[in-house]
Tab-separated table of C-alpha atoms and ligand atoms in Angstrom:
chain	number	residue	atom	x	y	z
A	1	MET	CA	-0.063	-0.080	-0.091
A	2	ASN	CA	1.435	3.213	-1.123
A	3	VAL	CA	0.540	6.445	0.517
A	4	LEU	CA	0.956	9.890	-0.888
A	5	GLY	CA	0.473	12.502	0.624
A	6	LEU	CA	0.709	16.435	-0.802
A	7	ILE	CA	0.925	19.495	1.611
A	8	GLY	CA	-0.744	22.756	-0.013
A	9	SER	CA	0.556	25.415	2.541
A	10	PRO	CA	3.632	27.512	1.841
A	11	ARG	CA	4.132	26.668	6.098
A	12	GLU	CA	6.710	23.903	6.152
A	13	HIS	CA	5.614	23.174	9.792
A	14	GLY	CA	2.236	25.250	9.544
A	15	ASN	CA	-0.826	23.300	10.427
A	16	THR	CA	-1.650	21.353	7.288
A	17	ALA	CA	1.138	19.506	7.377
A	18	THR	CA	1.272	18.049	10.803
A	19	LEU	CA	-2.740	17.568	9.353
A	20	VAL	CA	-1.019	15.503	6.434
A	21	ASN	CA	1.599	13.894	8.884
A	22	ALA	CA	-0.984	12.814	11.150
A	23	ILE	CA	-3.056	10.562	9.037
A	24	LEU	CA	-0.084	9.223	6.662
A	25	GLU	CA	1.187	8.265	10.250
A	26	GLY	CA	-1.907	6.294	10.684
A	27	ALA	CA	-1.561	4.819	7.670
A	28	ALA	CA	2.857	4.311	8.137
A	29	GLU	CA	1.522	2.223	11.543
A	30	LYS	CA	-0.805	-0.360	9.668
A	31	GLY	CA	2.295	-0.808	7.449
A	32	ALA	CA	1.609	1.478	4.616
A	33	GLU	CA	4.895	3.003	2.464
A	34	THR	CA	4.069	6.880	2.525
A	35	LYS	CA	6.212	9.653	0.764
A	36	VAL	CA	5.252	13.084	1.099
A	37	TYR	CA	5.997	16.477	-1.115
A	38	GLN	CA	5.432	20.129	-0.509
A	39	LEU	CA	3.822	21.610	-3.189
A	40	SER	CA	5.345	25.172	-2.587
A	41	LYS	CA	8.509	23.860	-2.914
A	42	MET	CA	8.127	22.379	-6.197
A	43	ASP	CA	8.641	24.047	-9.702
A	44	LEU	CA	4.919	23.333	-10.742
A	45	LYS	CA	3.885	25.530	-13.494
A	46	PRO	CA	0.078	26.550	-14.052
A	47	CYS	CA	-1.594	24.605	-16.643
A	48	ARG	CA	-1.427	26.318	-20.195
A	49	GLY	CA	-4.667	25.213	-21.572
A	50	CYS	CA	-2.780	24.111	-24.841
A	51	MET	CA	-4.338	20.796	-24.403
A	52	SER	CA	-1.307	19.128	-25.626
A	53	CYS	CA	-2.379	16.388	-23.360
A	54	ARG	CA	-5.373	15.376	-25.453
A	55	SER	CA	-2.995	14.804	-28.251
A	56	GLU	CA	0.263	13.436	-26.913
A	57	GLY	CA	-1.437	11.387	-23.958
A	58	LYS	CA	0.660	13.200	-21.464
A	59	CYS	CA	1.105	16.850	-20.081
A	60	VAL	CA	3.708	18.264	-21.983
A	61	ILE	CA	4.944	20.565	-19.251
A	62	ASP	CA	8.692	19.931	-18.482
A	63	ASP	CA	8.287	20.431	-14.271
A	64	ASP	CA	8.138	18.577	-10.828
A	65	MET	CA	4.646	17.566	-11.887
A	66	GLN	CA	6.205	14.683	-14.240
A	67	GLU	CA	7.166	13.112	-10.501
A	68	LEU	CA	3.858	13.517	-8.917
A	69	TYR	CA	2.426	11.693	-12.141
A	70	LYS	CA	4.254	9.286	-11.619
A	71	GLU	CA	4.316	8.986	-7.204
A	72	LEU	CA	0.157	9.682	-8.440
A	73	LEU	CA	-0.514	6.647	-10.742
A	74	SER	CA	2.165	4.205	-8.892
A	75	ALA	CA	0.246	5.694	-5.334
A	76	ASP	CA	-2.969	3.542	-3.718
A	77	ALA	CA	-4.285	6.383	-2.103
A	78	LEU	CA	-3.231	10.471	-1.937
A	79	VAL	CA	-3.758	12.638	0.751
A	80	ILE	CA	-3.955	15.977	-0.247
A	81	GLY	CA	-4.092	18.704	2.714
A	82	SER	CA	-4.380	22.277	2.004
A	83	PRO	CA	-5.180	25.506	4.032
A	84	ILE	CA	-8.192	27.772	3.187
A	85	TYR	CA	-7.217	30.654	1.634
A	86	MET	CA	-9.884	33.405	0.798
A	87	TRP	CA	-12.528	30.514	1.066
A	88	GLU	CA	-10.778	28.147	-1.423
A	89	VAL	CA	-7.828	26.265	-1.844
A	90	THR	CA	-4.076	27.386	-2.254
A	91	THR	CA	-2.723	28.254	-5.467
A	92	HIS	CA	-0.226	25.341	-4.624
A	93	THR	CA	-2.645	23.113	-4.417
A	94	LYS	CA	-4.903	24.451	-7.409
A	95	THR	CA	-2.239	24.415	-9.757
A	96	PHE	CA	-1.677	20.378	-9.019
A	97	ILE	CA	-5.106	20.058	-9.470
A	98	ASP	CA	-5.626	21.705	-12.663
A	99	ARG	CA	-2.632	19.797	-13.917
A	100	LEU	CA	-4.789	16.825	-13.432
A	101	ILE	CA	-6.637	17.022	-16.603
A	102	ALA	CA	-4.089	15.544	-18.341
A	103	LEU	CA	-4.934	12.251	-16.615
A	104	THR	CA	-8.404	12.758	-17.600
A	105	CYS	CA	-10.126	12.355	-20.835
A	106	TRP	CA	-13.770	13.876	-21.145
A	107	GLN	CA	-15.409	14.659	-24.376
A	108	PRO	CA	-14.520	15.660	-26.530
A	109	CYS	CA	-11.223	13.973	-26.527
A	110	ALA	CA	-9.216	14.582	-29.279
A	111	LYS	CA	-7.509	10.572	-28.283
A	112	PRO	CA	-10.274	8.466	-28.081
A	113	GLU	CA	-8.673	5.645	-27.434
A	114	PHE	CA	-6.743	7.303	-24.025
A	115	VAL	CA	-8.031	5.603	-21.172
A	116	SER	CA	-8.148	7.795	-17.805
A	117	PRO	CA	-5.632	5.975	-15.371
A	118	LEU	CA	-8.007	7.772	-12.873
A	119	LYS	CA	-10.736	4.747	-12.697
A	120	GLY	CA	-12.086	5.012	-9.408
A	121	THR	CA	-9.286	2.621	-7.722
A	122	THR	CA	-7.048	5.235	-6.241
A	123	LYS	CA	-8.221	6.260	-2.571
A	124	ILE	CA	-8.192	10.096	-1.451
A	125	VAL	CA	-8.336	11.350	1.743
A	126	LEU	CA	-8.773	15.391	1.478
A	127	ALA	CA	-7.628	17.663	4.438
A	128	TYR	CA	-8.133	21.204	5.724
A	129	THR	CA	-7.381	23.782	7.955
A	130	TYR	CA	-8.042	27.428	8.088
A	131	GLY	CA	-9.120	30.482	10.426
A	132	SER	CA	-12.698	30.697	10.731
A	133	PRO	CA	-13.861	29.054	14.454
A	134	ASN	CA	-16.616	28.129	13.048
A	135	PRO	CA	-16.512	24.088	12.154
A	136	ASN	CA	-18.653	24.090	9.565
A	137	ASN	CA	-17.651	27.567	7.591
A	138	PHE	CA	-16.790	25.542	4.487
A	139	ASN	CA	-18.979	22.404	4.624
A	140	GLN	CA	-20.516	23.064	1.118
A	141	TYR	CA	-17.178	23.942	-0.197
A	142	PHE	CA	-15.554	20.250	1.183
A	143	LYS	CA	-18.687	18.427	-0.072
A	144	TYR	CA	-18.261	20.009	-3.654
A	145	MET	CA	-14.512	19.253	-3.813
A	146	GLU	CA	-15.149	15.320	-2.790
A	147	GLY	CA	-17.036	15.732	-5.762
A	148	LEU	CA	-14.441	17.487	-8.229
A	149	PHE	CA	-12.318	14.370	-7.047
A	150	SER	CA	-14.942	11.704	-7.477
A	151	TYR	CA	-15.667	13.033	-11.356
A	152	LEU	CA	-11.637	12.638	-11.840
A	153	GLY	CA	-11.871	9.343	-10.907
A	154	PHE	CA	-10.684	9.485	-7.367
A	155	HIS	CA	-12.185	6.711	-4.843
A	156	VAL	CA	-13.214	9.357	-2.195
A	157	GLN	CA	-12.508	8.247	1.389
A	158	GLY	CA	-14.129	11.565	2.750
A	159	SER	CA	-12.658	14.902	4.123
A	160	ILE	CA	-11.055	16.199	7.031
A	161	TRP	CA	-10.694	19.679	8.477
A	162	ALA	CA	-9.259	21.664	11.558
A	163	SER	CA	-10.621	25.079	11.831
A	164	GLY	CA	-9.344	27.725	14.021
A	165	THR	CA	-6.134	27.309	13.527
A	166	VAL	CA	-4.316	30.451	12.811
A	167	ASN	CA	-0.229	30.121	14.312
A	168	PRO	CA	1.531	27.378	12.640
A	169	ASP	CA	1.306	25.095	15.819
A	170	ASP	CA	-2.426	25.737	16.760
A	171	ILE	CA	-3.612	22.337	16.081
A	172	SER	CA	-0.896	20.814	17.957
A	173	HIS	CA	-3.672	21.642	20.577
A	174	GLN	CA	-6.922	19.766	18.673
A	175	PHE	CA	-6.459	16.436	19.855
A	176	GLU	CA	-9.839	14.756	18.696
A	177	VAL	CA	-8.761	15.833	15.548
A	178	LEU	CA	-5.647	14.708	15.235
A	179	GLU	CA	-6.538	11.318	16.697
A	180	ASN	CA	-9.340	11.178	13.825
A	181	ALA	CA	-6.719	12.361	11.147
A	182	LYS	CA	-5.247	9.023	12.347
A	183	GLU	CA	-7.427	6.954	12.497
A	184	ILE	CA	-8.560	7.691	8.637
A	185	GLY	CA	-4.882	6.915	7.907
A	186	LYS	CA	-4.983	3.634	9.239
A	187	LYS	CA	-8.275	2.917	7.470
A	188	LEU	CA	-6.955	3.524	4.419
B	201	FMN	C1	-3.518	34.502	2.080
B	201	FMN	C2	-4.771	33.916	3.251
B	201	FMN	C3	-5.945	33.407	2.886
B	201	FMN	C4	-6.927	33.799	4.683
B	201	FMN	N1	-7.922	32.779	4.252
B	201	FMN	C5	-8.658	32.174	5.080
B	201	FMN	C6	-10.934	32.146	4.617
B	201	FMN	O1	-10.697	32.532	3.811
B	201	FMN	N2	-10.979	32.211	5.557
B	201	FMN	C7	-10.682	31.166	6.773
B	201	FMN	O2	-10.940	30.933	7.690
B	201	FMN	N3	-8.815	31.539	7.037
B	201	FMN	C8	-8.233	32.051	6.055
B	201	FMN	N4	-6.658	31.804	6.447
B	201	FMN	C9	-6.074	31.469	7.069
B	201	FMN	C10	-5.668	29.702	7.377
B	201	FMN	O3	-6.575	28.909	6.444
B	201	FMN	C11	-5.412	29.122	7.947
B	201	FMN	O4	-4.429	30.014	9.415
B	201	FMN	C12	-4.619	27.580	8.139
B	201	FMN	O5	-4.638	26.887	9.164
B	201	FMN	C13	-3.007	27.635	7.685
B	201	FMN	O6	-3.032	27.045	7.129
B	201	FMN	P1	-1.097	26.440	7.436
B	201	FMN	O7	-0.278	26.025	9.131
B	201	FMN	O8	-0.721	24.909	6.892
B	201	FMN	O9	-0.074	27.535	6.514
B	201	FMN	C14	-5.831	32.348	5.475
B	201	FMN	C15	-4.897	32.885	5.521
B	201	FMN	C16	-3.964	33.436	4.383
B	201	FMN	C17	-2.418	33.742	4.445
């Protein structure tokens, strides 16, 4: 079992990193191989909309996303964590999500024989942190994101979030959230 963790916060040791790592820790306790990347440290260029992926069958941008495509396709599960910035995921996270277009082929598809490698078998857990103390602030957005990843061909396992996290270590006091995160990881 390979579990790939992606941290979409520019804060290396912030709340999102702690949340993602708690999930990975749970998975590792059950014997999974885990690997984690900090998206902000990678060379990830925005999608150009060139649609070359439709004719080439792959993304033509030569950057670190090529490594992430490989990791993703050999992963059994993906844990993607992002802080909420202005009511949505960070730029780093959104850039990664946009680049997933190269793994999809909805109509009209210039290469009809292309079969998406995402066939609903790769599990995904979505993890978020945000500053507002209201634990229900972004419920609708989190559901919407689950819908998106399900549409993209992932097997959505659920979402977890820590509200009221402002300073980088605020989440360390949220024992229940971290315990739940570990449990989610174990179940992967
Ligand atoms: C640019 C920016 C925008 C933010 N927007 C929101 C927001 O819309 N809603 C919210 O509740 N918190 C918002 N926050 C707070 C972060 O989501 C919160 O502090 C989060 O835990 C940071 O994660 P990190 O510690 O992993 O970096 C924002 C923070 C920044 C820096």
